[in-house]
């Protein structure tokens, strides 16, 4: 069969496939005028939303099963509609049925961000839609991503030979790190390899271990001390026991800021132990690593720049919209050895001088992630990022001081970075309001009170908090990392915690 459809008896003048090739139906493009009008309509809606989010309730109506059932479409529409009409219910209703994650009062979990310049970078990335998975296809665009990785490495004080990878988030960065450590130290002998992490690690690490072929019986959850940091004595003992059993310890995954309480593991001691024992030290800094950008705060993260690999999450500590994580590997050649590949249908990989994403990570086609980090840094400048990260640290210290003075609140952890935890107890009858609880209610009662405290604050609408359960105790948490959270929101947080606590202790 040649390329002329009319020479193929199975095809008619319309191509023989039931498709009229001359019809407008097959033309999916819009005219420049239509694009401009559609773009303006959508941008107006997005900007109106950005304005609204400053005053929106911190948690919308997330009990939305009926709404989900009502909007379910078993089939896509056959005919298209105006984009404004399509998006109207999304902005008027569906978006509002959510945690207001980019709102100033969002201090739950680990806040993300949503800097507007990064939003526009997504538009530019997809509006130009170039292939940035390999250097050869768009060298100058990929160079911007290479710059971003170098800047991240510089802030983390990683050496010049470090290389990295922009991922969709911290989870995928941790996954690739485990693969690199496994490839470097275990080769084909996966079964005996043992990974060590603390009981407080983010669950994506154990999930990643499983995806990387490290089975559950080769993952050790090392106990923590009173500050929820990995216990070095327990780590050393676990490694020795595994060696004695003929297994091969190969990786310690520490946390630079746990999700539960913000604890920073003893990074220098873990570096030393891993060095002595020939283990890889990967640090999950998805929450906390960005604080290393601020020279005054580097002491809290001492040892971070000597780790073998490091996860960062620009969609947390750089306030970007969801979808941008990062992995740095100290010896960049290791990252490349674990992920590099070639194929007959692909152009040659770039020279060592240039960064070539597909050689350093698992993906080929991908969104243009580099621009989402590069553009905000160009528009705002690095100094403003440092100032904002530093401010979140300082606000957390002030906020923790004020929260600790609320009658009935017992601090469980003070902020090492910008996260602290606490619980509510009933102060001793007859004691002054500031007196510590001498006869604490039992754990179940304190847990009930603390859960109710979180809910009471959220119900007031200004501040969204979340708690966590650690060893049977429910902890309230405040995590300050939204770029829109400023002093006014700290004050709101303290006021609402104080009034909700007073209400509970009076009524309960
Ligand atoms: C410490 C830590 N590690 C990893 C992750 C997972 O990151 P992501 O949600 O970006 O995949 C989180 C998310 O909050 C985290 O707090």
XYZ file of C-alpha atoms and ligand atoms in Angstrom:
524
model
C 0.000 0.000 0.000
C 1.357 3.417 -0.893
C 0.590 6.718 0.803
C -2.314 7.602 -1.529
C -5.626 6.644 0.164
C -7.428 6.446 -3.202
C -5.168 3.540 -4.172
C -6.393 1.569 -1.152
C -9.663 -0.220 -2.055
C -10.689 -0.402 1.603
C -10.747 3.410 1.841
C -13.058 5.889 0.086
C -12.481 9.508 -0.800
C -13.065 10.331 2.823
C -10.327 7.955 3.850
C -12.732 4.991 4.006
C -12.746 5.035 7.790
C -16.009 6.872 8.263
C -14.143 10.118 8.871
C -14.724 13.117 6.642
C -11.205 14.542 6.389
C -12.492 17.806 4.988
C -14.847 18.415 7.902
C -14.272 21.044 10.579
C -15.048 18.359 13.144
C -11.512 17.031 12.806
C -9.937 20.453 13.250
C -9.194 20.766 16.967
C -7.389 24.072 16.847
C -8.748 27.490 17.795
C -8.129 30.757 15.983
C -5.780 33.225 17.688
C -8.806 35.417 18.483
C -10.632 32.493 20.075
C -7.521 31.579 22.069
C -7.185 35.126 23.365
C -10.839 35.281 24.371
C -10.733 31.866 26.048
C -7.479 32.725 27.789
C -8.841 36.038 29.083
C -11.988 34.364 30.397
C -10.009 31.700 32.255
C -7.417 34.133 33.575
C -10.187 36.381 34.925
C -11.655 33.430 36.783
C -8.256 32.388 38.178
C -7.420 35.913 39.320
C -10.848 36.337 40.943
C -10.205 33.051 42.735
C -6.778 34.217 43.958
C -8.466 37.273 45.482
C -11.229 35.213 47.059
C -8.862 32.674 48.580
C -7.533 35.312 51.000
C -10.934 35.357 52.752
C -12.361 31.929 51.999
C -13.275 29.592 54.882
C -10.219 27.493 55.700
C -12.131 24.297 54.906
C -14.995 24.128 52.449
C -17.807 21.586 52.472
C -15.830 18.414 51.856
C -18.767 16.136 52.708
C -19.642 16.108 49.036
C -20.646 12.549 48.137
C -24.005 13.714 46.772
C -22.379 16.419 44.688
C -19.885 13.901 43.295
C -22.735 11.564 42.379
C -24.670 14.392 40.771
C -21.799 15.625 38.595
C -20.629 12.170 37.526
C -20.727 11.894 33.687
C -20.731 8.291 32.463
C -19.673 9.491 29.014
C -17.980 12.671 27.839
C -20.220 15.126 25.958
C -20.456 14.624 22.200
C -20.582 18.349 21.538
C -18.353 21.003 23.035
C -19.378 24.141 24.963
C -17.934 27.533 25.820
C -15.002 27.177 28.227
C -16.399 29.776 30.607
C -19.667 27.874 30.911
C -17.767 24.609 31.482
C -15.563 26.071 34.210
C -18.190 28.154 35.999
C -19.372 25.384 38.392
C -15.749 24.432 39.085
C -14.975 27.915 40.395
C -18.415 28.583 41.914
C -18.812 25.252 43.654
C -16.373 22.358 43.171
C -13.127 24.147 44.118
C -14.815 25.464 47.236
C -15.559 21.942 48.420
C -11.971 21.427 49.543
C -9.340 22.255 52.123
C -8.325 25.795 51.216
C -4.694 24.750 50.756
C -3.442 28.024 49.243
C -5.281 30.138 51.834
C -3.396 32.178 54.458
C -4.882 30.180 57.328
C -3.717 26.796 56.052
C -1.407 25.349 58.704
C -2.417 21.692 58.375
C -0.324 18.713 57.193
C 2.607 20.345 55.335
C 1.260 23.357 53.459
C 1.852 23.696 49.744
C 1.794 27.018 47.975
C 0.686 28.325 44.615
C 2.853 31.315 43.659
C 1.191 32.997 40.725
C 4.350 33.254 38.619
C 4.620 29.471 38.816
C 0.972 29.139 37.770
C 1.842 31.196 34.701
C 4.917 29.041 34.108
C 2.582 26.056 33.727
C 0.646 28.012 31.139
C 3.843 28.904 29.278
C 5.222 25.371 29.544
C 2.065 23.857 28.153
C 1.375 26.800 25.842
C 4.691 26.193 24.090
C 4.607 22.425 24.667
C 8.200 21.629 23.772
C 9.728 18.260 24.602
C 11.989 18.830 27.599
C 12.628 15.205 28.531
C 15.888 15.169 26.597
C 18.466 17.900 26.085
C 18.715 17.472 22.306
C 15.052 18.331 21.762
C 15.080 21.751 23.473
C 18.599 22.558 24.739
C 18.038 26.104 25.958
C 14.825 25.176 27.777
C 16.492 22.188 29.437
C 19.401 24.436 30.430
C 16.991 26.453 32.595
C 16.093 23.239 34.436
C 19.801 22.463 34.825
C 20.277 25.903 36.364
C 17.439 25.322 38.820
C 19.050 22.076 39.990
C 22.404 23.810 40.385
C 20.766 26.539 42.462
C 19.081 23.968 44.706
C 22.406 22.151 45.100
C 24.106 25.456 45.949
C 21.576 26.283 48.674
C 22.033 22.798 50.120
C 25.841 23.228 49.944
C 26.176 20.089 47.850
C 29.414 19.753 45.826
C 29.830 20.671 42.146
C 29.638 17.035 41.030
C 26.139 16.681 42.496
C 23.325 16.135 40.012
C 19.602 16.098 40.495
C 16.188 15.547 39.146
C 12.934 17.469 39.281
C 10.148 15.071 40.204
C 6.418 15.419 40.729
C 6.925 15.583 44.485
C 8.792 14.321 47.519
C 7.431 10.795 47.188
C 8.962 10.229 43.765
C 12.226 11.870 44.840
C 12.458 9.427 47.751
C 11.680 6.569 45.400
C 14.468 7.476 42.976
C 16.882 7.927 45.888
C 16.192 4.393 47.120
C 16.736 3.078 43.585
C 20.112 4.873 43.365
C 21.252 3.552 46.758
C 20.083 0.052 45.816
C 21.849 0.130 42.432
C 25.034 1.503 43.992
C 25.309 -0.838 46.953
C 23.270 -3.948 46.179
C 23.547 -4.394 42.436
C 21.654 -7.603 41.573
C 21.570 -8.878 45.177
C 18.416 -7.149 46.376
C 17.134 -9.770 48.766
C 19.676 -9.300 51.541
C 19.678 -5.504 51.474
C 18.293 -3.799 54.595
C 16.954 -0.255 54.801
C 16.764 1.663 58.105
C 14.508 4.566 58.890
C 12.682 5.887 61.938
C 9.168 5.145 63.115
C 8.360 8.771 62.251
C 9.293 8.642 58.575
C 6.780 9.703 55.948
C 4.844 6.668 54.708
C 6.043 7.275 51.133
C 9.467 5.931 52.143
C 8.191 2.467 53.068
C 5.976 2.535 49.984
C 8.968 3.511 47.838
C 11.067 0.759 49.378
C 8.432 -1.744 48.299
C 8.291 -0.280 44.782
C 12.088 -0.431 44.622
C 12.090 -4.142 45.450
C 13.067 -3.853 49.121
C 10.501 -6.041 50.796
C 8.843 -5.261 54.103
C 10.934 -7.780 56.050
C 14.052 -5.821 55.081
C 12.827 -2.443 56.332
C 13.683 -1.562 59.944
C 11.679 1.111 61.732
C 14.176 2.456 64.263
C 12.657 3.841 67.499
C 12.863 7.543 68.338
C 13.845 9.546 71.422
C 11.644 11.891 73.441
C 11.991 14.515 70.681
C 10.861 12.024 68.012
C 14.369 11.867 66.482
C 15.949 8.610 65.330
C 17.833 6.916 68.190
C 21.463 6.344 67.206
C 21.993 3.537 69.720
C 19.001 1.654 68.311
C 20.151 2.261 64.735
C 23.658 0.951 65.440
C 22.231 -2.100 67.233
C 19.854 -2.893 64.368
C 22.665 -2.673 61.811
C 24.903 -4.927 63.919
C 22.115 -7.489 64.382
C 21.437 -7.614 60.647
C 25.131 -8.024 59.860
C 25.348 -10.841 62.376
C 22.378 -12.478 60.626
C 24.259 -12.373 57.314
C 22.162 -9.557 55.811
C 23.481 -6.473 54.012
C 22.604 -3.122 55.582
C 22.774 -0.568 52.749
C 20.643 2.500 53.391
C 19.557 4.837 56.162
C 16.702 7.211 55.346
C 16.613 10.109 57.785
C 14.156 12.992 57.983
C 14.977 16.693 57.972
C 11.662 17.573 59.499
C 9.190 14.764 60.053
C 5.596 15.274 58.972
C 4.230 14.413 62.409
C 6.213 16.717 64.671
C 8.858 18.419 62.505
C 11.706 16.474 64.154
C 15.125 16.680 62.501
C 17.029 13.409 62.869
C 20.677 13.564 64.107
C 22.107 14.043 60.617
C 25.813 14.436 61.553
C 25.788 11.239 63.610
C 23.985 9.349 60.830
C 26.540 10.661 58.307
C 29.371 9.382 60.471
C 27.785 5.991 61.054
C 26.966 5.517 57.365
C 30.484 6.543 56.399
C 32.057 4.095 58.850
C 29.742 1.264 57.877
C 29.630 1.839 54.115
C 25.918 2.669 54.033
C 24.125 5.267 51.908
C 22.523 8.151 53.812
C 19.434 9.561 52.115
C 17.702 12.447 53.853
C 14.026 13.154 53.278
C 13.932 16.935 53.431
C 10.573 17.259 51.676
C 9.296 19.399 54.524
C 12.445 20.915 55.982
C 15.340 21.083 53.507
C 14.361 24.460 52.056
C 15.128 26.097 55.409
C 18.788 25.428 54.525
C 18.429 28.207 51.978
C 18.567 30.658 54.888
C 22.151 30.904 56.217
C 20.944 31.811 59.730
C 18.954 28.553 59.965
C 21.597 26.134 58.680
C 22.615 25.182 62.212
C 19.262 23.431 62.728
C 19.990 21.266 59.684
C 23.630 20.604 60.478
C 24.916 17.632 58.479
C 22.359 17.970 55.689
C 24.944 19.040 53.135
C 27.073 15.928 53.819
C 24.316 13.392 53.092
C 24.574 11.147 50.011
C 21.228 12.247 48.652
C 18.477 14.627 49.599
C 14.795 15.073 48.816
C 13.422 18.590 48.558
C 9.918 19.680 47.741
C 9.731 23.076 46.037
C 5.945 22.755 46.137
C 6.259 23.011 49.907
C 9.273 25.117 50.947
C 9.381 27.231 47.784
C 5.629 27.823 47.848
C 5.020 26.500 44.326
C 1.805 24.841 43.116
C 1.646 21.073 43.586
C 3.717 19.008 41.171
C 7.340 19.939 41.805
C 9.698 17.892 43.950
C 13.433 17.437 43.655
C 16.161 14.920 44.348
C 19.839 15.797 44.707
C 22.560 13.157 44.680
C 25.970 14.129 45.992
C 27.873 11.962 43.509
C 25.872 12.773 40.377
C 27.460 9.878 38.476
C 25.528 7.487 40.756
C 22.209 9.051 39.803
C 23.118 8.732 36.136
C 24.331 5.150 36.504
C 20.969 4.179 38.023
C 18.791 5.914 35.416
C 20.854 6.488 32.250
C 19.677 4.692 29.099
C 19.845 4.949 25.319
C 17.689 3.725 22.442
C 18.127 3.541 18.687
C 15.226 5.923 18.090
C 16.570 8.643 20.419
C 19.204 11.313 19.772
C 22.506 10.909 21.630
C 22.568 12.064 25.233
C 24.105 15.471 25.918
C 27.787 15.965 26.723
C 28.651 15.978 30.423
C 28.705 19.786 30.333
C 24.933 19.880 29.875
C 22.067 18.475 31.899
C 19.954 15.812 30.201
C 16.860 14.954 32.329
C 16.048 11.475 30.968
C 19.591 10.336 31.866
C 18.984 11.182 35.524
C 15.442 9.982 36.166
C 12.820 7.404 35.205
C 10.644 9.605 32.972
C 10.959 10.480 29.300
C 7.970 12.672 28.369
C 7.107 15.046 31.184
C 5.777 18.506 31.862
C 8.247 21.386 31.774
C 8.856 21.359 35.522
C 12.009 23.432 35.411
C 10.137 26.530 34.305
C 7.799 26.301 37.294
C 10.801 26.823 39.609
C 12.863 29.053 37.310
C 10.222 31.668 36.533
C 9.279 32.550 40.153
C 12.967 32.904 41.002
C 13.431 35.256 38.058
C 10.304 37.269 38.842
C 10.680 37.518 42.635
C 14.430 36.985 43.132
C 16.067 34.572 45.585
C 16.274 37.166 48.370
C 12.489 37.235 48.717
C 12.328 33.446 48.983
C 14.947 33.491 51.745
C 13.028 36.233 53.540
C 9.739 34.334 53.278
C 11.207 31.027 54.507
C 12.951 32.815 57.379
C 9.721 34.584 58.297
C 7.828 31.277 58.535
C 10.483 30.018 60.951
C 10.225 33.128 63.132
C 6.421 33.138 63.087
C 6.384 29.502 64.204
C 8.637 30.294 67.175
C 6.364 33.169 68.248
C 3.223 31.183 67.660
C 4.512 28.236 69.710
C 5.348 30.546 72.628
C 1.847 31.997 72.577
C 0.154 28.596 72.199
C 2.169 27.202 75.115
C 0.581 29.849 77.350
C -2.991 28.758 76.563
C -4.470 27.138 79.704
C -4.669 23.387 79.267
C -2.180 23.195 76.397
C 0.840 20.964 76.932
C 3.635 21.331 74.379
C 4.890 18.027 72.988
C 7.489 19.492 70.630
C 8.764 23.019 70.035
C 9.444 24.116 66.464
C 12.865 23.082 65.232
C 11.778 24.608 61.899
C 8.163 25.783 61.540
C 6.086 22.917 62.958
C 5.184 22.230 66.574
C 2.869 19.834 68.372
C 0.866 19.857 71.572
C -2.101 18.311 73.311
C -4.918 19.553 75.476
C -5.405 18.420 79.038
C -7.696 19.460 81.846
C -5.819 21.726 84.261
C -5.977 20.606 87.888
C -9.160 21.801 89.621
C -8.485 24.862 91.778
C -5.064 25.530 90.236
C -4.285 28.823 88.479
C -4.982 29.042 84.761
C -1.280 28.734 83.934
C -0.558 25.881 86.311
C 0.576 22.670 84.636
C -1.792 19.745 84.870
C -0.700 17.793 87.923
C -3.337 15.124 87.526
C -3.660 14.678 83.788
C -6.800 13.200 82.415
C -6.199 9.772 81.035
C -4.764 9.447 77.549
C -8.092 8.665 75.912
C -9.655 11.775 77.406
C -6.709 13.953 76.340
C -6.937 12.522 72.848
C -10.645 13.298 72.732
C -10.030 16.852 73.906
C -7.189 17.430 71.435
C -9.191 16.106 68.488
C -12.089 18.320 69.503
C -9.683 21.256 69.810
C -8.506 20.820 66.196
C -12.097 20.573 64.988
C -13.165 23.563 67.095
C -10.455 25.730 65.509
C -11.330 24.632 61.968
C -15.022 25.298 62.589
C -14.187 28.921 63.363
C -13.197 29.126 59.694
C -9.978 31.116 59.872
C -7.307 28.472 60.428
C -6.993 24.919 59.159
C -5.042 22.575 61.449
C -4.490 18.823 61.406
C -3.311 16.411 64.055
C -1.556 13.070 64.054
C -1.445 9.975 66.206
C 1.936 8.914 67.535
C 2.241 5.901 69.840
C -1.379 6.156 70.889
C -1.284 9.883 71.650
C -3.173 12.291 69.401
C -1.100 15.422 68.855
C -2.385 18.741 67.641
C -0.040 20.380 65.142
C 0.611 23.764 63.652
C 2.775 23.830 60.513
C 3.520 27.261 59.089
C 4.703 27.135 55.495
C 2.038 28.771 53.346
C 3.498 31.899 51.736
C 0.281 33.746 52.539
C 0.478 33.007 56.287
C 1.684 36.157 58.031
C 1.455 37.581 61.553
C -2.315 38.184 61.313
C -2.896 34.468 60.760
C -0.622 33.566 63.691
C -2.737 35.795 65.878
C -5.905 34.203 64.532
C -4.447 30.754 65.203
C -3.592 31.590 68.818
C -6.952 33.308 69.435
C -8.949 30.439 67.970
C -6.936 27.782 69.807
C -7.413 29.713 73.059
C -11.157 30.187 72.636
C -11.751 26.602 71.444
C -9.687 25.239 74.358
C -11.546 27.398 76.890
C -14.879 26.265 75.482
C -13.906 22.610 75.661
C -12.499 22.791 79.163
C -15.544 24.690 80.422
C -18.059 22.408 78.777
C -16.480 18.991 78.684
C 8.538 14.583 55.198
C 7.774 14.303 53.945
N 8.278 13.445 53.037
C 7.634 13.166 51.892
C 6.424 13.730 51.614
C 5.717 13.367 50.342
O 5.834 14.434 49.463
P 4.856 14.614 48.210
O 3.479 14.760 48.788
O 5.371 15.852 47.575
O 4.983 13.419 47.352
C 5.850 14.623 52.526
C 4.533 15.234 52.258
O 3.991 15.964 53.038
C 6.539 14.929 53.706
O 6.040 15.764 54.622
